[in-house]
Short mmCIF file of C-alpha atoms and ligand atoms in Angstrom, two decimals:
data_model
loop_
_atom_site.label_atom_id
_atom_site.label_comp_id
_atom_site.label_asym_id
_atom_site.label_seq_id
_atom_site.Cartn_x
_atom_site.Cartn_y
_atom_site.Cartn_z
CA UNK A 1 6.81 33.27 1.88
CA UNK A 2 9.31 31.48 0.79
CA UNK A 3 11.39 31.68 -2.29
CA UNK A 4 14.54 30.50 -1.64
CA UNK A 5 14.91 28.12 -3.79
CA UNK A 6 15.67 29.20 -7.35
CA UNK A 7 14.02 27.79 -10.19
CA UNK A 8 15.24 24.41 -11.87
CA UNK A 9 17.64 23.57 -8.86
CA UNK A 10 17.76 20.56 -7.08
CA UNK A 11 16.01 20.39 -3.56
CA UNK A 12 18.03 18.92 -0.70
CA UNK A 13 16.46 16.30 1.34
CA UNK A 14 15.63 17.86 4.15
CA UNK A 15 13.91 20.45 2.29
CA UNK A 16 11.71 17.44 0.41
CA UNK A 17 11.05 15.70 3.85
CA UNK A 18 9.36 19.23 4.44
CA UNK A 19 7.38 19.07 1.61
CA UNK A 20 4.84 17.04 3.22
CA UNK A 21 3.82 17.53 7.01
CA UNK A 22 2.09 14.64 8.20
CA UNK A 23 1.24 16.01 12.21
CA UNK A 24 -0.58 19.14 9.96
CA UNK A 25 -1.58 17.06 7.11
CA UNK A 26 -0.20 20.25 4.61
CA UNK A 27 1.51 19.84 1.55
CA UNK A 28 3.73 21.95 -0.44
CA UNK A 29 2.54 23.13 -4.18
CA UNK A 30 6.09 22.59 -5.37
CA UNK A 31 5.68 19.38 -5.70
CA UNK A 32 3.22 19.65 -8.62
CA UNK A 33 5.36 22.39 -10.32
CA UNK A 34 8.68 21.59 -10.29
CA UNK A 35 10.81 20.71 -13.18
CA UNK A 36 13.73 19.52 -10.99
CA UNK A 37 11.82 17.58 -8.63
CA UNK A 38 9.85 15.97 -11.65
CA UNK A 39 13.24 14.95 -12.97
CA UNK A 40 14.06 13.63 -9.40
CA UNK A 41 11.07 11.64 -9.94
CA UNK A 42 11.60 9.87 -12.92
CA UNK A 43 15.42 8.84 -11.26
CA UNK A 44 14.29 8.30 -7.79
CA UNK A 45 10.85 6.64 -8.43
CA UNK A 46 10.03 5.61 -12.07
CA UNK A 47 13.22 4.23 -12.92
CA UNK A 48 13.30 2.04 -9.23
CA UNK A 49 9.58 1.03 -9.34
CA UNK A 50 7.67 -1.99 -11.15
CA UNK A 51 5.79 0.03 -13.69
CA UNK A 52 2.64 -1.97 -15.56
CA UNK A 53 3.26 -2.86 -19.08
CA UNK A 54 0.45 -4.87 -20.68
CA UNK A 55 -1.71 -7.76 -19.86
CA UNK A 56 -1.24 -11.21 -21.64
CA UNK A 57 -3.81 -10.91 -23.51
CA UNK A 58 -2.65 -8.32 -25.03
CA UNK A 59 0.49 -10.40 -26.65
CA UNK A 60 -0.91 -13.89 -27.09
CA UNK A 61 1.76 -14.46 -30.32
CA UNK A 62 5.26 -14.12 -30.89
CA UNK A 63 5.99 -10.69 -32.70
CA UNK A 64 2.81 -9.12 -30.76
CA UNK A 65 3.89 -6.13 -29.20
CA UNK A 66 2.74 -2.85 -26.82
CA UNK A 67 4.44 -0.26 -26.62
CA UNK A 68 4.66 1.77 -22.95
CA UNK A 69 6.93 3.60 -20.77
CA UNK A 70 8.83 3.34 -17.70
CA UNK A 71 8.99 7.21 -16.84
CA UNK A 72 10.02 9.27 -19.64
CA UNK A 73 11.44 5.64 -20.85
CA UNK A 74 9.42 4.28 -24.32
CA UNK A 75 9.56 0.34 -23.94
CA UNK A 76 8.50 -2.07 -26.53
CA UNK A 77 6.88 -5.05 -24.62
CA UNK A 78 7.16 -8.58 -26.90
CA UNK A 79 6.59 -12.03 -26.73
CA UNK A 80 9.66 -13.20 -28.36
CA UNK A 81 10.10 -16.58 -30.32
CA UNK A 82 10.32 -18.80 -27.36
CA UNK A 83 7.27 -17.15 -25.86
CA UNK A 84 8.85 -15.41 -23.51
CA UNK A 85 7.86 -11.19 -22.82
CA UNK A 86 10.92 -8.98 -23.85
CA UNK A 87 10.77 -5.72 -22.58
CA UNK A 88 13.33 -3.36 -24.93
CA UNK A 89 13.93 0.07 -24.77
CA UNK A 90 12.73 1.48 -27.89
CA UNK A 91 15.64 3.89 -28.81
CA UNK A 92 18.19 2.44 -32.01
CA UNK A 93 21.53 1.79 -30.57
CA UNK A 94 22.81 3.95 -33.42
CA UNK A 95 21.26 7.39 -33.30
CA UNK A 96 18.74 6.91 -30.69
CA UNK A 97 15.99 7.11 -33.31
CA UNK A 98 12.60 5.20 -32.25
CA UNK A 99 12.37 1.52 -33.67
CA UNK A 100 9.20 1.31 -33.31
CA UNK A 101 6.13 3.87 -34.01
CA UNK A 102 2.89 2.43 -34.01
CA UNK A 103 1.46 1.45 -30.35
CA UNK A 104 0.72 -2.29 -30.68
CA UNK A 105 1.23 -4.50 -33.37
CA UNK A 106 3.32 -7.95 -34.77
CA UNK A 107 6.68 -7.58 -36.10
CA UNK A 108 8.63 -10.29 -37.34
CA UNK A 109 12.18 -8.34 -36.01
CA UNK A 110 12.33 -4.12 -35.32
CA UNK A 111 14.10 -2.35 -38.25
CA UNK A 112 15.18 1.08 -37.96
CA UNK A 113 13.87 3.45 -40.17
CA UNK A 114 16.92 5.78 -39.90
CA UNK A 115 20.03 3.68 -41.68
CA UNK A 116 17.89 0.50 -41.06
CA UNK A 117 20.26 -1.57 -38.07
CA UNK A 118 17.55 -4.63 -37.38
CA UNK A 119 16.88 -5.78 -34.51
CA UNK A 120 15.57 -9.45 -33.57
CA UNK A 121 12.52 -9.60 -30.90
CA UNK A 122 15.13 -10.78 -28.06
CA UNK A 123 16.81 -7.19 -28.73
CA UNK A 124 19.70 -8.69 -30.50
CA UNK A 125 21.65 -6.83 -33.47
CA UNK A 126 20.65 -8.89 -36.41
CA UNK A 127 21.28 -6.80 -39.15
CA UNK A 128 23.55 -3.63 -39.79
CA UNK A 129 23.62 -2.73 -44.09
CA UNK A 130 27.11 -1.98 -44.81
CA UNK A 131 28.67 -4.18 -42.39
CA UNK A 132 31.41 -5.42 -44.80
CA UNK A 133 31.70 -2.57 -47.18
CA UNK A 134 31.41 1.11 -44.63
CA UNK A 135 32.05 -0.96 -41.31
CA UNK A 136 34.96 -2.95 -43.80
CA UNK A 137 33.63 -5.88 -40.55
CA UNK A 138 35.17 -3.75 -38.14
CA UNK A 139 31.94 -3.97 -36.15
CA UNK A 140 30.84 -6.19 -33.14
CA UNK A 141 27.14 -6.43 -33.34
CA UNK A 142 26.79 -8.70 -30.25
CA UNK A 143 27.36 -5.74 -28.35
CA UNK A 144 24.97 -3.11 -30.12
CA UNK A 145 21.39 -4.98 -28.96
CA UNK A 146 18.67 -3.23 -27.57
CA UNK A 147 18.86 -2.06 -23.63
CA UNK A 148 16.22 -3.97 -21.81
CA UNK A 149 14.35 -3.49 -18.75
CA UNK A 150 16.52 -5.04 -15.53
CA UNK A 151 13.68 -7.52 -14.69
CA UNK A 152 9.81 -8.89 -16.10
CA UNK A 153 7.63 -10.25 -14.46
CA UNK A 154 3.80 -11.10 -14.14
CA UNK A 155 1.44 -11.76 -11.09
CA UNK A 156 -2.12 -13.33 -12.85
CA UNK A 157 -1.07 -12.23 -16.19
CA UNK A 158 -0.39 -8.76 -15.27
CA UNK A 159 3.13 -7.77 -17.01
CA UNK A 160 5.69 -5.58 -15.11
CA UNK A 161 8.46 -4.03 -15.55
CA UNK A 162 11.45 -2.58 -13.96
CA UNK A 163 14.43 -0.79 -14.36
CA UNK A 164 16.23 -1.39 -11.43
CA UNK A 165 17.79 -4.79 -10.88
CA UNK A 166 18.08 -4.28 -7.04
CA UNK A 167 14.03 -3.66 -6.63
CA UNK A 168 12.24 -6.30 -4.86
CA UNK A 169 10.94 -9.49 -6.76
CA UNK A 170 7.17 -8.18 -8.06
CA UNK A 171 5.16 -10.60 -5.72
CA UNK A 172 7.07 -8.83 -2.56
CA UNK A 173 6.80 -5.54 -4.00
CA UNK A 174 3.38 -5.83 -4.69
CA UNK A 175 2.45 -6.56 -0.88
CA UNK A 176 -1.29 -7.76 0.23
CA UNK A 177 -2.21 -4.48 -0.66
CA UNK A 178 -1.02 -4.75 -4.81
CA UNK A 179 -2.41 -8.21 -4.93
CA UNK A 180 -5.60 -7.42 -3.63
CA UNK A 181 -5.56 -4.89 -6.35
CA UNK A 182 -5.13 -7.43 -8.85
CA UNK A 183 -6.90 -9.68 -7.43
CA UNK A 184 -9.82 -7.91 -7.45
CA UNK A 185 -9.97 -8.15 -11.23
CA UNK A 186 -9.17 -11.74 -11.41
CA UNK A 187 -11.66 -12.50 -8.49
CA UNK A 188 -14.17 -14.26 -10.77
CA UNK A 189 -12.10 -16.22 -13.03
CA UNK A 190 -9.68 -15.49 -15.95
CA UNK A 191 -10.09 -12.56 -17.73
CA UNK A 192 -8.82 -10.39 -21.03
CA UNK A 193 -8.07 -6.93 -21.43
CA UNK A 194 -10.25 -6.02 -24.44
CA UNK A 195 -8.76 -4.33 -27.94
CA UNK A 196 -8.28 -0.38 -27.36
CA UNK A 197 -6.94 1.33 -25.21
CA UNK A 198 -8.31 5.20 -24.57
CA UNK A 199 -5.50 7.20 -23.68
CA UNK A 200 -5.82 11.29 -23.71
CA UNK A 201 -3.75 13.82 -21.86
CA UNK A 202 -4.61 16.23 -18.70
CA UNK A 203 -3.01 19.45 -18.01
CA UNK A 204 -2.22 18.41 -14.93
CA UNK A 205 0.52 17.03 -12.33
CA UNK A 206 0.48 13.15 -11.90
CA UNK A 207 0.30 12.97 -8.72
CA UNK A 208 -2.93 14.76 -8.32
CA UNK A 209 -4.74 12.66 -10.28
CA UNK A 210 -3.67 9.72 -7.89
CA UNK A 211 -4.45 11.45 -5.14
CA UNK A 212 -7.81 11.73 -6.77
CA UNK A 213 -8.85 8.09 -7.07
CA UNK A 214 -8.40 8.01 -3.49
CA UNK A 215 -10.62 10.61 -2.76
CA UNK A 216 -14.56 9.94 -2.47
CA UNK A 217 -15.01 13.63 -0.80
CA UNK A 218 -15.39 15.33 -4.39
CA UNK A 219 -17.65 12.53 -5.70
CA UNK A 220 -21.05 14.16 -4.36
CA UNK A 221 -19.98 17.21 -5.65
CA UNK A 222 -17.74 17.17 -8.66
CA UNK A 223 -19.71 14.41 -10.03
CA UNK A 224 -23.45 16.20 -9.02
CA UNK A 225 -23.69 16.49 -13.07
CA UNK A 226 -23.64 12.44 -14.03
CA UNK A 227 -25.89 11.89 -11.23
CA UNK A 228 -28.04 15.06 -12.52
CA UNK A 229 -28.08 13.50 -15.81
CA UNK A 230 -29.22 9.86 -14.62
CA UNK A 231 -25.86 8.13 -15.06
CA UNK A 232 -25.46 7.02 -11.72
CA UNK A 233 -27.05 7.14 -8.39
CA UNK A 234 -23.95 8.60 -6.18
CA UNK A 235 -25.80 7.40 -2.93
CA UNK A 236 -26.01 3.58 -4.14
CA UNK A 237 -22.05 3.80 -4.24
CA UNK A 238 -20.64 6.09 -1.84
CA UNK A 239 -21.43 4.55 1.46
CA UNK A 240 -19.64 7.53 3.42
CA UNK A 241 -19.37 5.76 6.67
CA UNK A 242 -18.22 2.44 5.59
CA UNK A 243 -14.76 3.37 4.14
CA UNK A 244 -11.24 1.66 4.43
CA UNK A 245 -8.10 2.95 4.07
CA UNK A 246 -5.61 0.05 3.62
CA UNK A 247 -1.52 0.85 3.83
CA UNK A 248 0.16 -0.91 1.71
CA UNK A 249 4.26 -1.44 1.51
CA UNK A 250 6.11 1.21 -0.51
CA UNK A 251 3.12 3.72 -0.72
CA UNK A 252 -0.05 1.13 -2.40
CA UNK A 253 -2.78 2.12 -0.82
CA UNK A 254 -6.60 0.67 -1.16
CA UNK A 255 -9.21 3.64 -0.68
CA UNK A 256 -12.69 3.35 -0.70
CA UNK A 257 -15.82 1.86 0.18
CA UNK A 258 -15.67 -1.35 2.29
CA UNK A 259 -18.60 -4.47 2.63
CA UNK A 260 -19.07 -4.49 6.74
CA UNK A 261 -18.24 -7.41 8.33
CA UNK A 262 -21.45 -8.07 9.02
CA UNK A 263 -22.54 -7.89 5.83
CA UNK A 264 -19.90 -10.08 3.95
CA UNK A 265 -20.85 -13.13 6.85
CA UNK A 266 -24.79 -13.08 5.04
CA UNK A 267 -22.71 -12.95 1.51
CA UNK A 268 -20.66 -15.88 2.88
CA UNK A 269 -23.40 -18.04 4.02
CA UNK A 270 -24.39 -18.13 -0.06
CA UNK A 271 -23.71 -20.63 -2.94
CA UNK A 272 -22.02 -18.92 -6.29
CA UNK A 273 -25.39 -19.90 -7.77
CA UNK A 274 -27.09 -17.90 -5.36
CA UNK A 275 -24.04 -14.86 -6.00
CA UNK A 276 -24.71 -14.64 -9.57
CA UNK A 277 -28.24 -14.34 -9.42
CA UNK A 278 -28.57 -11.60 -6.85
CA UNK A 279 -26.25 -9.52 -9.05
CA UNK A 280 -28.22 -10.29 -12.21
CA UNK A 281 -31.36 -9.76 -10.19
CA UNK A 282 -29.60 -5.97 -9.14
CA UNK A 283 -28.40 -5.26 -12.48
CA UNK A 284 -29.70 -2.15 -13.89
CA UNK A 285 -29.37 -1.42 -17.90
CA UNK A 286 -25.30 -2.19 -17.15
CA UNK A 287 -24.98 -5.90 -16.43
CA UNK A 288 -22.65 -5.80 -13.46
CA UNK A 289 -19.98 -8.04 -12.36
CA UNK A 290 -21.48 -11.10 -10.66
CA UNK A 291 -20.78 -10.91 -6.80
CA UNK A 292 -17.38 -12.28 -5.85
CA UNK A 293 -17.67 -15.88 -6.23
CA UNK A 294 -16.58 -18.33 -2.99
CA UNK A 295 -13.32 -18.78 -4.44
CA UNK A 296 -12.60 -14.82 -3.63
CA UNK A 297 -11.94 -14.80 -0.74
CA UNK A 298 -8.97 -17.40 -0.26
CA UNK A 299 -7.94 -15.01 -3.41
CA UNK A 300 -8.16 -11.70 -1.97
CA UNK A 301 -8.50 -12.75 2.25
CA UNK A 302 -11.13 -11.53 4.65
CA UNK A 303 -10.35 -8.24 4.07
CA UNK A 304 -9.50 -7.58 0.65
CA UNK A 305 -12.84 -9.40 0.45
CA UNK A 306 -14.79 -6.51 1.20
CA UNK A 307 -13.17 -3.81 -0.42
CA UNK A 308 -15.20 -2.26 -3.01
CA UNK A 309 -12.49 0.88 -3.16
CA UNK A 310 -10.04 2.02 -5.19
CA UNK A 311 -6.36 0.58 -5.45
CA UNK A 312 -3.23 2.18 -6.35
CA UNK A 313 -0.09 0.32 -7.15
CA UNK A 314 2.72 2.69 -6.99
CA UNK A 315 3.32 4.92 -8.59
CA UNK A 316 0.40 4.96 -10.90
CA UNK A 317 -1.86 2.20 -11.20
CA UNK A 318 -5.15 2.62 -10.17
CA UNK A 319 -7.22 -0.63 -10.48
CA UNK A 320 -10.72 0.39 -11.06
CA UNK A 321 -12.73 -1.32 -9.51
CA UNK A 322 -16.24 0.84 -10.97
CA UNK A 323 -16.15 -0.89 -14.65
CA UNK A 324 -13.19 -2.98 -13.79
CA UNK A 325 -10.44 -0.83 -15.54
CA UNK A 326 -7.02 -0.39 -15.21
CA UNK A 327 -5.65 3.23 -15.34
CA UNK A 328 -2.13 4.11 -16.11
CA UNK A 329 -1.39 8.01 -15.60
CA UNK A 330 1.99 8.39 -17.57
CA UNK A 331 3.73 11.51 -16.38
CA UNK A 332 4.57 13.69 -19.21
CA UNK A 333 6.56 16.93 -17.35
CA UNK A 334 4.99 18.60 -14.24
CA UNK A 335 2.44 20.13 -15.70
CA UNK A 336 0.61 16.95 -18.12
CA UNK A 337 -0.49 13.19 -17.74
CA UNK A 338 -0.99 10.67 -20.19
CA UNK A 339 -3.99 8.83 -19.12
CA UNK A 340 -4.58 5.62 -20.15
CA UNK A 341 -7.67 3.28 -19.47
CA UNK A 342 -7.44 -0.51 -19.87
CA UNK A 343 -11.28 -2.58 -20.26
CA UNK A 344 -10.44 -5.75 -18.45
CA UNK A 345 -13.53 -8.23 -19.14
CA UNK A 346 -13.76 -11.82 -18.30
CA UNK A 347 -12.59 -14.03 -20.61
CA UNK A 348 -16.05 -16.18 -21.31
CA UNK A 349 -18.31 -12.96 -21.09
CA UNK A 350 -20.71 -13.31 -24.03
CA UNK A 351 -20.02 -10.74 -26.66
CA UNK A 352 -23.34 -9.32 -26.21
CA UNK A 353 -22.82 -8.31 -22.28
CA UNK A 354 -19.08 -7.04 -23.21
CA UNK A 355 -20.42 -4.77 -25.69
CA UNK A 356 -22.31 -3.18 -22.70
CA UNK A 357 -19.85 -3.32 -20.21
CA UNK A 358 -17.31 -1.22 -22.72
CA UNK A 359 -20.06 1.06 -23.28
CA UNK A 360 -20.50 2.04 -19.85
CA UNK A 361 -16.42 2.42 -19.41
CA UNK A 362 -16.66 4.56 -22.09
CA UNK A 363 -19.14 6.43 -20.98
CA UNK A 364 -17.64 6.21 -17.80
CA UNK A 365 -13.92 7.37 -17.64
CA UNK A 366 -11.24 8.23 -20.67
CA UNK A 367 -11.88 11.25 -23.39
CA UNK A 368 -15.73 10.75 -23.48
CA UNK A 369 -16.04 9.61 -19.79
CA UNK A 370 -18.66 11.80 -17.98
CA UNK A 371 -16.57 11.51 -14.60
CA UNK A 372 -13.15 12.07 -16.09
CA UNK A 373 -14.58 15.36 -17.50
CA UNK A 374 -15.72 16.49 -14.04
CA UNK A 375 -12.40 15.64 -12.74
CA UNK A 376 -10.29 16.87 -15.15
CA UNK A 377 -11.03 19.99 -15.53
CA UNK A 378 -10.28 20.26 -11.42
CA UNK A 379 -7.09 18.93 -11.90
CA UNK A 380 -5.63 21.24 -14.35
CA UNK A 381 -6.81 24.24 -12.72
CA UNK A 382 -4.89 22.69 -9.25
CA UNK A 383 -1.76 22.09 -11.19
CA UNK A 384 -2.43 25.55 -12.89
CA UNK A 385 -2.27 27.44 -9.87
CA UNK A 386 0.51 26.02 -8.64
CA UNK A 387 2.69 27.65 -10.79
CA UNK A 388 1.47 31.37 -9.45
CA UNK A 389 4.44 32.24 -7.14
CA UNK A 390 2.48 33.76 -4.83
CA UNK A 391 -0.08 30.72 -5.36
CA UNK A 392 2.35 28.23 -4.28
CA UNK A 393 3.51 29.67 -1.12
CA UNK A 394 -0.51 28.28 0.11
CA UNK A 395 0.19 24.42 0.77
CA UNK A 396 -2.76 21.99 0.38
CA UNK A 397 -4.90 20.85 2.90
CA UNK A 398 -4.79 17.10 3.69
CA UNK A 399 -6.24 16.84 6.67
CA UNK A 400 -9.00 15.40 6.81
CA UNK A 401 -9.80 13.37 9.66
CA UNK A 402 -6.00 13.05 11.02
CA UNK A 403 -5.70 12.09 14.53
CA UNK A 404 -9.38 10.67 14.58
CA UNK A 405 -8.77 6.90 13.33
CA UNK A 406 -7.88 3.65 15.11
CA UNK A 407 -5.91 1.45 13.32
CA UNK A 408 -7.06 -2.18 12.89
CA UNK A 409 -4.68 -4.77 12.11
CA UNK A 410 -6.45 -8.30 12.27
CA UNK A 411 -7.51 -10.15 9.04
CA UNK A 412 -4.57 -9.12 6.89
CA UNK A 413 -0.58 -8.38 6.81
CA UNK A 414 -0.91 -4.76 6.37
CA UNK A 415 -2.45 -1.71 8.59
CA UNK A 416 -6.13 -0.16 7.72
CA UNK A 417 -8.72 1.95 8.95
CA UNK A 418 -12.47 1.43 9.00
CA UNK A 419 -13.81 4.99 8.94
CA UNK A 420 -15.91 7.69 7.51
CA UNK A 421 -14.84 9.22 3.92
CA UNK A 422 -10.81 10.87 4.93
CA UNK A 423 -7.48 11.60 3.46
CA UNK A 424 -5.69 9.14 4.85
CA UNK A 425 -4.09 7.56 2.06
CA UNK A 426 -3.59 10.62 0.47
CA UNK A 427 -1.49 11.46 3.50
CA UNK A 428 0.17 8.18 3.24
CA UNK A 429 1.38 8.52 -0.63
CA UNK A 430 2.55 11.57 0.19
CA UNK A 431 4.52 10.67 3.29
CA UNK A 432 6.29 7.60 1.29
CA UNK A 433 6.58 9.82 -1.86
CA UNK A 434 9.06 11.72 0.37
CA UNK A 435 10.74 8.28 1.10
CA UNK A 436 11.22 7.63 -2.47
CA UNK A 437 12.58 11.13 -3.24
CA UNK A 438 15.38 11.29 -0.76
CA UNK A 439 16.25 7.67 -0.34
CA UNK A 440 19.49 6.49 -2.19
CA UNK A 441 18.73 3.05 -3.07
CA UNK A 442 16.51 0.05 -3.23
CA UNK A 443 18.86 -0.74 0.21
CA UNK A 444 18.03 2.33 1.57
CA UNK A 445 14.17 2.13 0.73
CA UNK A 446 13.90 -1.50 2.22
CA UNK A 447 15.35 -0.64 5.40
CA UNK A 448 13.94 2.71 5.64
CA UNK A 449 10.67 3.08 4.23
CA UNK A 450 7.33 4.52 6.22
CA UNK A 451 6.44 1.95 9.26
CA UNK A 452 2.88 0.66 8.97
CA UNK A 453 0.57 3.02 11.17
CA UNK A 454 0.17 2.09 14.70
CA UNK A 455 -2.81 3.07 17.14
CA UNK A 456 -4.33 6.39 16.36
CA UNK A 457 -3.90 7.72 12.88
FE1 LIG B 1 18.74 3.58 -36.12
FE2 LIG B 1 20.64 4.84 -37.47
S1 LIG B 1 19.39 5.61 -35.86
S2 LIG B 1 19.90 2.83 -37.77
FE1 LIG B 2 -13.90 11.56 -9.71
#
């Protein structure tokens, strides 16, 4: 067993590149107990990665605002006067004290409830009281505005942020694999993400609830109660042998079940009259989605196409594709996450369908979400017994179907499988997770990050 390395000190890199064995497919509990390493992460990963802030529906006016975070990092995301999304650190240049308590909102400017410095949505120092009679105008407030994020940016409304100014422009970062993701929410036309969002924290380490939404092993079984109690029929969605496992750049990864080819040439043959009426036709009490309309495809490509899986922009993003959620889980130390859950509708959905489509979300995932209660529960007890220090000398088993998988690269820019239910992209965040911890730089992640797999995976 071993122990070597003491508590709260820094792990070299060769001893995080061992973390994760890809030729075993084992994995090292550290990593989910860690305080150290979780530090690591919010330097090495949070800080250097395009993090999801809000949709732009969320800030249609100037002075709306969201607040979110970029790691441990509270930002306040605003459309400023000239329309234009701010994203501002929400710590007073003074004393560090928050500007800014409520979650979302409009604000004319941010004023500080400590000594009251305001600030102007752009960030700038607009107001200090006592500038001329404690200051006696010895005071420069052009250089006391708010720290912003390094770079915004949007792909279909989406808002992003980073903190890094040397990370890739968002479209790049985002790969196929990230705009698939999104895509797969915009697929049918413009959409909104609808007032309130659910948030609620799990005793548990981030990273295994990631690995979870790539995971449709534990559905038949962790989820044997919803279907027990009639909520869903686990057969009409797991399709076990028609799975994909797409790679994306920089650890995205699509997971999940995949439309055969086969399949998606009948679905291509129809009009989007003809779409929309077979999914009304198939629609139990939960109006679904309408079949991907024609206009999909040259959207999302032939392969993103058929993906009916789960996406993960990286670090934690999942786009859900069940009730067409997004899902931020925020880390909050090693041992909690701050999930959040986004309703993202279309925009000329009658009221009367929405109201049953947020129903079934809420029923669905967040605090009252019948699978979320399944799965939480087996996350904290994972991240529990991780901290055992005899526990954590047992690594994880991710092995599931390594070394059985060809890889298929046709159709699109990035690597995938076409396979039974496996772990491969859970062995795939893990091995770029490594990539991120030890690399130096944006430089050094460019040039050096995982190769897309080749041949047998
Ligand atoms: Fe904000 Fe003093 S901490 S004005
Ligand atoms: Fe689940």
């Amino acid at each position: 067993m071993d122990l070597a390395q003491e508590p709260g000190s820094i792990p070299g890199k060769s001893e995080i590149m061992s973390y994760f064995d890809p030729r075993s497919g084992t994995l090292d509990r550290r990593v989910f107990a860690d305080q150290a390493l979780y530090d690591l992460e919010m330097r090495n990963i949070y800080a250097r990665a395009w993090n999801f802030m809000c949709h732009e529906s969320q800030i249609p006016n100037a002075g709306d605002y969201f607040i979110n975070y970029i790691g441990e990092d509270q930002v306040i995301v605003v459309r400023d006067k000239q329309g234009e999304v701010q994203v501002l650190l929400n710590t007073c240049r003074h004393r560090g004290n928050a500007l800014c308590r409520a979650e979302q909102g409009n604000a004319k400017s941010f004023v500080c409830s400590y000594h009251g410095w305001n600030y102007d949505l752009n960030g700038d120092l607009i107001g200090v009281p006592g500038l001329s009679s404690y200051y006696r105008k010895d005071f420069d407030k052009s250089q006391w505005g708010l720290a912003k994020a390094a770079q915004v940016d949007h792909f279909h409304g989406f808002y992003f942020a980073t903190l890094d100014p040397d990370t890739p422009p968002l479209h790049d970062y985002l790969g196929e694999v990230g705009r698939i993701g999104l895509g797969l929410l915009v697929a049918n036309g413009p959409v909104e993400v609808v007032d309130g969002v659910q948030k609620n924290v799990i005793d548990c380490n981030w990273k295994i609830a990631v690995d979870n939404l790539f995971d449709w092993y534990h559905v038949q079984y962790s989820h044997a109660s919803a279907a027990t109690a009639g909520f869903m029929d686990i057969a009409a969605i797991l399709h076990p042998n028609n799975q994909m496992v797409m790679f994306g750049q920089y650890g995205h990864a699509i997971s999940g079940p995949v439309i055969p080819e086969k399949m998606q040439a009948e679905i291509d043959t129809l009009s989007d009259e003809q779409r929309i009426a077979l999914a009304r036709s198939a629609a139990d009490d939960v109006p679904r989605p309408p079949l991907r309309l024609r206009a999909a495809k040259e959207l999302l490509g032939p392969v993103g196409v058929r993906c009916i899986g789960h996406p993960n922009i990286f670090p934690n993003l999942w786009v859900s594709t069940n009730g067409t959620q997004l899902s931020l889980r925020l880390p909050r130390g090693p041992f909690a996450t701050e999930i959040w859950w986004f309703t993202v509708l279309p925009k000329e959905m009658p009221e009367e369908v929405k109201k049953k489509h947020i129903a079934f979300n809420t029923h669905l995932f967040g605090p009252a979400g019948m699978l979320e209660q399944d799965d939480g529960e087996n996350w904290s007890q994972s991240t529990r017994a991780s901290r055992g220090v005899k526990s954590r000398a047992y690594r994880h088993n991710i092995s599931m179907g390594l070394g059985h998988d060809e890889v298929l690269t046709e159709g699109s820019t990035v690597s995938r499988v076409e396979t039974t239910i496996s772990e491969h992209a859970q062995r795939w965040l893990y091995t770029n997770w490594m990539n991120w911890m030890t690399a130096d730089s944006w430089a050094d992640i460019k040039t050096n990050h995982p190769a897309q797999p080749k041949g047998r995976v």
